[in-house]
PDB file of C-alpha atoms in Angstrom:
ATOM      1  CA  UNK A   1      15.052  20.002 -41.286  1.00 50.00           C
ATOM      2  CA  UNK A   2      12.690  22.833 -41.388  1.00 46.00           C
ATOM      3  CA  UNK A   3       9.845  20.536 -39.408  1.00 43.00           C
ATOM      4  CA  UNK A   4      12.357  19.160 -37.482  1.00 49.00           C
ATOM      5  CA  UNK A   5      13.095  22.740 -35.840  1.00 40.00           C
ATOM      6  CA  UNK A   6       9.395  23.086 -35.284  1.00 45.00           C
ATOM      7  CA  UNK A   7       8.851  20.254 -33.344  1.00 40.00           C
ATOM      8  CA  UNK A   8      11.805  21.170 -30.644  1.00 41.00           C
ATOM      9  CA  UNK A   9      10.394  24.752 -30.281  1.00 39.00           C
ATOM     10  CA  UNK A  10       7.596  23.576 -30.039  1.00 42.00           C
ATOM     11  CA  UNK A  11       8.605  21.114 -27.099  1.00 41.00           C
ATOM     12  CA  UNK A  12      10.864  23.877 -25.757  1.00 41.00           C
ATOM     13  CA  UNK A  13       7.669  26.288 -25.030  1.00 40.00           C
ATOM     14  CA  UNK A  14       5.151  23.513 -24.041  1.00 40.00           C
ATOM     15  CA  UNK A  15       7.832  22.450 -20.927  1.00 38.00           C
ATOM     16  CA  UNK A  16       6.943  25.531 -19.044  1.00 37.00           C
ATOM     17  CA  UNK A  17       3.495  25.382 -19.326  1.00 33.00           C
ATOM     18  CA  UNK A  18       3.764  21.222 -17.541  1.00 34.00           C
ATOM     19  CA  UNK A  19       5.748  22.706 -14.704  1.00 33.00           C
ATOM     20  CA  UNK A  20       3.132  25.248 -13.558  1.00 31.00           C
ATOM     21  CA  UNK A  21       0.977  22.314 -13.214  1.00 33.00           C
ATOM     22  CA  UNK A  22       2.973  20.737 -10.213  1.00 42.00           C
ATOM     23  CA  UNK A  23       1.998  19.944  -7.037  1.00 46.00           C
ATOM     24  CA  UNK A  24       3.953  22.133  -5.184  1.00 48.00           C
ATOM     25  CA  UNK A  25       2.074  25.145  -6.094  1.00 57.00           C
ATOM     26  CA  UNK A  26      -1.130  23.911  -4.743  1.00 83.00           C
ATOM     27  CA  UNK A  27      -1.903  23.969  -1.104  1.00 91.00           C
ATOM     28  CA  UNK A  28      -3.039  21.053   0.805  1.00 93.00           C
ATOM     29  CA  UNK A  29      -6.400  20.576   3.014  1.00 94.00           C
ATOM     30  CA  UNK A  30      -4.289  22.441   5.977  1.00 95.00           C
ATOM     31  CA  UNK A  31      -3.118  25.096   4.065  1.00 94.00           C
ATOM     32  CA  UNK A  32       0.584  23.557   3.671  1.00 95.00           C
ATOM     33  CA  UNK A  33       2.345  23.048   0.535  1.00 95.00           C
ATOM     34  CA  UNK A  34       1.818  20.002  -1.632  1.00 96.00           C
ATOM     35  CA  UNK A  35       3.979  17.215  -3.300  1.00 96.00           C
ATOM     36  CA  UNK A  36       3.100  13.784  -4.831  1.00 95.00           C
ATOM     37  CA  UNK A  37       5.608  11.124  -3.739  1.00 96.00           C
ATOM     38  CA  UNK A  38       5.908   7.648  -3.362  1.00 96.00           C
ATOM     39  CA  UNK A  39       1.885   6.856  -4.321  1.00 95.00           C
ATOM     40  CA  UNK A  40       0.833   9.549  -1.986  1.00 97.00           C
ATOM     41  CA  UNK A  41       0.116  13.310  -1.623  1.00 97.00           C
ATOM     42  CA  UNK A  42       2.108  14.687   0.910  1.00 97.00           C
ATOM     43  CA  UNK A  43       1.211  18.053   2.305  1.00 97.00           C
ATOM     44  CA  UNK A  44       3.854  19.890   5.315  1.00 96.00           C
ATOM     45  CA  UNK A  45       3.562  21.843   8.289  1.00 95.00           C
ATOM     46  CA  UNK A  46       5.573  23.904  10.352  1.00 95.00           C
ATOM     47  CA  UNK A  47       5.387  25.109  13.480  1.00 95.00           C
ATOM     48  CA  UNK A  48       8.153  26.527  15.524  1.00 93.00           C
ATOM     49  CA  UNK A  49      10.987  23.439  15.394  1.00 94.00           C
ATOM     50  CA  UNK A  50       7.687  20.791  14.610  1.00 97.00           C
ATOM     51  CA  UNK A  51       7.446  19.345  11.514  1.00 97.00           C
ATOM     52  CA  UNK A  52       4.222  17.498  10.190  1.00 97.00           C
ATOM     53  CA  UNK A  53       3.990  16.110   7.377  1.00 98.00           C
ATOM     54  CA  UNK A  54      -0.351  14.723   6.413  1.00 98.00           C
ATOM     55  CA  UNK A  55      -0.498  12.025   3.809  1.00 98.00           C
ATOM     56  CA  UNK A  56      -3.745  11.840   1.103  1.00 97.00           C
ATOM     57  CA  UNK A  57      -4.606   9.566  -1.300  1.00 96.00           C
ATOM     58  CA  UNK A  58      -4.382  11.507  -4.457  1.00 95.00           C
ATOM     59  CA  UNK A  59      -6.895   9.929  -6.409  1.00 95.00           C
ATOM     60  CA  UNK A  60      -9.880  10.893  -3.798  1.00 95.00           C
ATOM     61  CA  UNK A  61      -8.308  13.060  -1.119  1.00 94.00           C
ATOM     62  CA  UNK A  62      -8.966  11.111   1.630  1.00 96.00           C
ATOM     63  CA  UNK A  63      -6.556  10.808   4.530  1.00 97.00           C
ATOM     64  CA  UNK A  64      -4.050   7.658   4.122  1.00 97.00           C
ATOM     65  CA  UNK A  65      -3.185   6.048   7.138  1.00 97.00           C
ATOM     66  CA  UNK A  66       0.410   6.618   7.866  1.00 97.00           C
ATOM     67  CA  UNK A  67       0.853   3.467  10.037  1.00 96.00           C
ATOM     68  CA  UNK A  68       3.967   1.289   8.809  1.00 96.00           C
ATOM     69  CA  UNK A  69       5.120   4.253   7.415  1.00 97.00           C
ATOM     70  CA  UNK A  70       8.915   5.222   7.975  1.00 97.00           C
ATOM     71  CA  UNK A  71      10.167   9.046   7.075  1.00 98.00           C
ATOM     72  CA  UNK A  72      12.597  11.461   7.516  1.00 98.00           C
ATOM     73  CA  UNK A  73      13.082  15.505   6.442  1.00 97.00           C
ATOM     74  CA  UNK A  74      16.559  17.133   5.375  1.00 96.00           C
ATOM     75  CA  UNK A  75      16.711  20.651   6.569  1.00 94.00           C
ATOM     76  CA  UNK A  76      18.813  23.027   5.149  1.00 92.00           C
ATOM     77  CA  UNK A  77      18.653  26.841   6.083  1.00 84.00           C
ATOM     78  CA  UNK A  78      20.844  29.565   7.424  1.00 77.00           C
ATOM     79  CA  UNK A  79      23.847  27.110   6.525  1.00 80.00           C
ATOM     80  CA  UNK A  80      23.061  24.722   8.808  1.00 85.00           C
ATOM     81  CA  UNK A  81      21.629  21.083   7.731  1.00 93.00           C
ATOM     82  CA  UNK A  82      19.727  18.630   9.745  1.00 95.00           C
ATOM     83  CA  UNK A  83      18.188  15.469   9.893  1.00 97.00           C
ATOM     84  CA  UNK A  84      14.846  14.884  11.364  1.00 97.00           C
ATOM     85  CA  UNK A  85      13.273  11.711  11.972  1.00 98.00           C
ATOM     86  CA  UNK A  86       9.397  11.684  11.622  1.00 98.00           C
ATOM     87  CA  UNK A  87       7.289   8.876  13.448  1.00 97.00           C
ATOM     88  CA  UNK A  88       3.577   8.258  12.491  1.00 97.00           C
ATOM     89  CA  UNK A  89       1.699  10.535  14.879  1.00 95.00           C
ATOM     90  CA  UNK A  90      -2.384  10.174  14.595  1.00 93.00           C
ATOM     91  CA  UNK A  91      -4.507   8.927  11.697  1.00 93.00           C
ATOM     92  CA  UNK A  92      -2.678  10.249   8.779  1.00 96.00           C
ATOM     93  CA  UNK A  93       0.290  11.999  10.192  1.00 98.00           C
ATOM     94  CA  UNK A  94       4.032  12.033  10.701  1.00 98.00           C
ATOM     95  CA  UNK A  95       6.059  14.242  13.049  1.00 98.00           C
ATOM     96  CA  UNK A  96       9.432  14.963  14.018  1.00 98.00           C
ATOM     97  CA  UNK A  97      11.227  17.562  15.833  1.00 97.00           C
ATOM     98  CA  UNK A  98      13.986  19.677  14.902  1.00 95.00           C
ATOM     99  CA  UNK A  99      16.445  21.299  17.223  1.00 93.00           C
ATOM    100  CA  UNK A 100      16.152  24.762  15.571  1.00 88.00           C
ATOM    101  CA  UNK A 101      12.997  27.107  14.801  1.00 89.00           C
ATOM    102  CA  UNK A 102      12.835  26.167  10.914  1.00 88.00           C
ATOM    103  CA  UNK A 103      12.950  30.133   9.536  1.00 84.00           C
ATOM    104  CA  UNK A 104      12.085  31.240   6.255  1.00 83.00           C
ATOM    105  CA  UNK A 105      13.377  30.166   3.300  1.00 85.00           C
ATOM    106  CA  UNK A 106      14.693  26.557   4.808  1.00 89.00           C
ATOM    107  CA  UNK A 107      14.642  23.865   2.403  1.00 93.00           C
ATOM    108  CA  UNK A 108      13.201  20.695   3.561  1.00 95.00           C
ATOM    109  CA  UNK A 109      13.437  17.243   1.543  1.00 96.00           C
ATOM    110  CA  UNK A 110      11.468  14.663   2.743  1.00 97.00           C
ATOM    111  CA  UNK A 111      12.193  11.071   2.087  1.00 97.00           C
ATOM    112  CA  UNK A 112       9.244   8.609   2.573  1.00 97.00           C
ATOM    113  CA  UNK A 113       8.816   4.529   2.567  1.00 97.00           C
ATOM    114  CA  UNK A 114       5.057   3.594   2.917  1.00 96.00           C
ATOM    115  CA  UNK A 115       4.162   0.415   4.536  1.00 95.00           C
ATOM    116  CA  UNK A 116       3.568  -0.982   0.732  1.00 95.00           C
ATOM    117  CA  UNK A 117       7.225  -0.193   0.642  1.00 96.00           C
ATOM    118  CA  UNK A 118       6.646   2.212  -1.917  1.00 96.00           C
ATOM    119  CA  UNK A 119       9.317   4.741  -1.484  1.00 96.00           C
ATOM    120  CA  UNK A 120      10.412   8.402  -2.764  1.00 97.00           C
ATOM    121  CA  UNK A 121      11.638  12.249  -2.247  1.00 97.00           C
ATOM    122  CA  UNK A 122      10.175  15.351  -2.021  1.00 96.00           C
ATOM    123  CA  UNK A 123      11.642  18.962  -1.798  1.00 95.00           C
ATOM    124  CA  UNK A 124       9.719  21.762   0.055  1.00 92.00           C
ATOM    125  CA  UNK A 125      10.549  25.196   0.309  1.00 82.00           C
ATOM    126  CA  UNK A 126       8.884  27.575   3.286  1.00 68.00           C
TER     127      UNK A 126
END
């Protein structure tokens, strides 16, 4: 019993030290925040009501090219919620448009498809 309780505390104090390890502490190439999903790193951007979101390859860095790609962002701030639609916009980009200025402290979740139909979600605070 006694090694028993060892082994959960011992899990118990190693699960903090896994989450500082995320992604979504690290900045991207652009200086926006971070998240692996769906097979990809996927950094954001905001600017005024744009929204960009850059996709990597995680295992070299590289810019992935987001054609095929299909992707939209949940905003949530300042109790309002909205639904933008991002369409592949360059090399490695998607962008969309919301109909506010996202403000501080919005909470964006992006769900992603790749054209390998890989799909996922991502939250991102700002």
């Amino acid at each position: 019993m006694k090694y028993i309780a060892i082994l959960v505390l011992s899990l118990i104090w190693s699960v903090p030290s896994f989450a500082q390890h995320s992604h979504g502490s690290e900045k991207g190439p652009n200086g926006g925040q971070m998240e692996d999903v769906a097979g990809i790193d996927a950094e954001i951007l905001t600017a005024g009501n744009t929204i960009t979101i850059n996709v990597f390859d995680p295992a070299n860095g590289k810019p992935v090219s987001t054609k095929g790609f299909t992707a939209a962002v949940l905003l949530a701030g300042g109790g309002a919620r909205e639904t933008v639609t991002l369409e592949p916009s360059g090399e490695n980009a998607l962008k969309g448009t919301s109909k506010n200025t996202v403000g501080a402290g919005a909470s964006m979740t992006l769900t992603i498809k790749t054209a390998e139909g890989k799909s996922g979600q991502a939250k991102f605070g700002k």
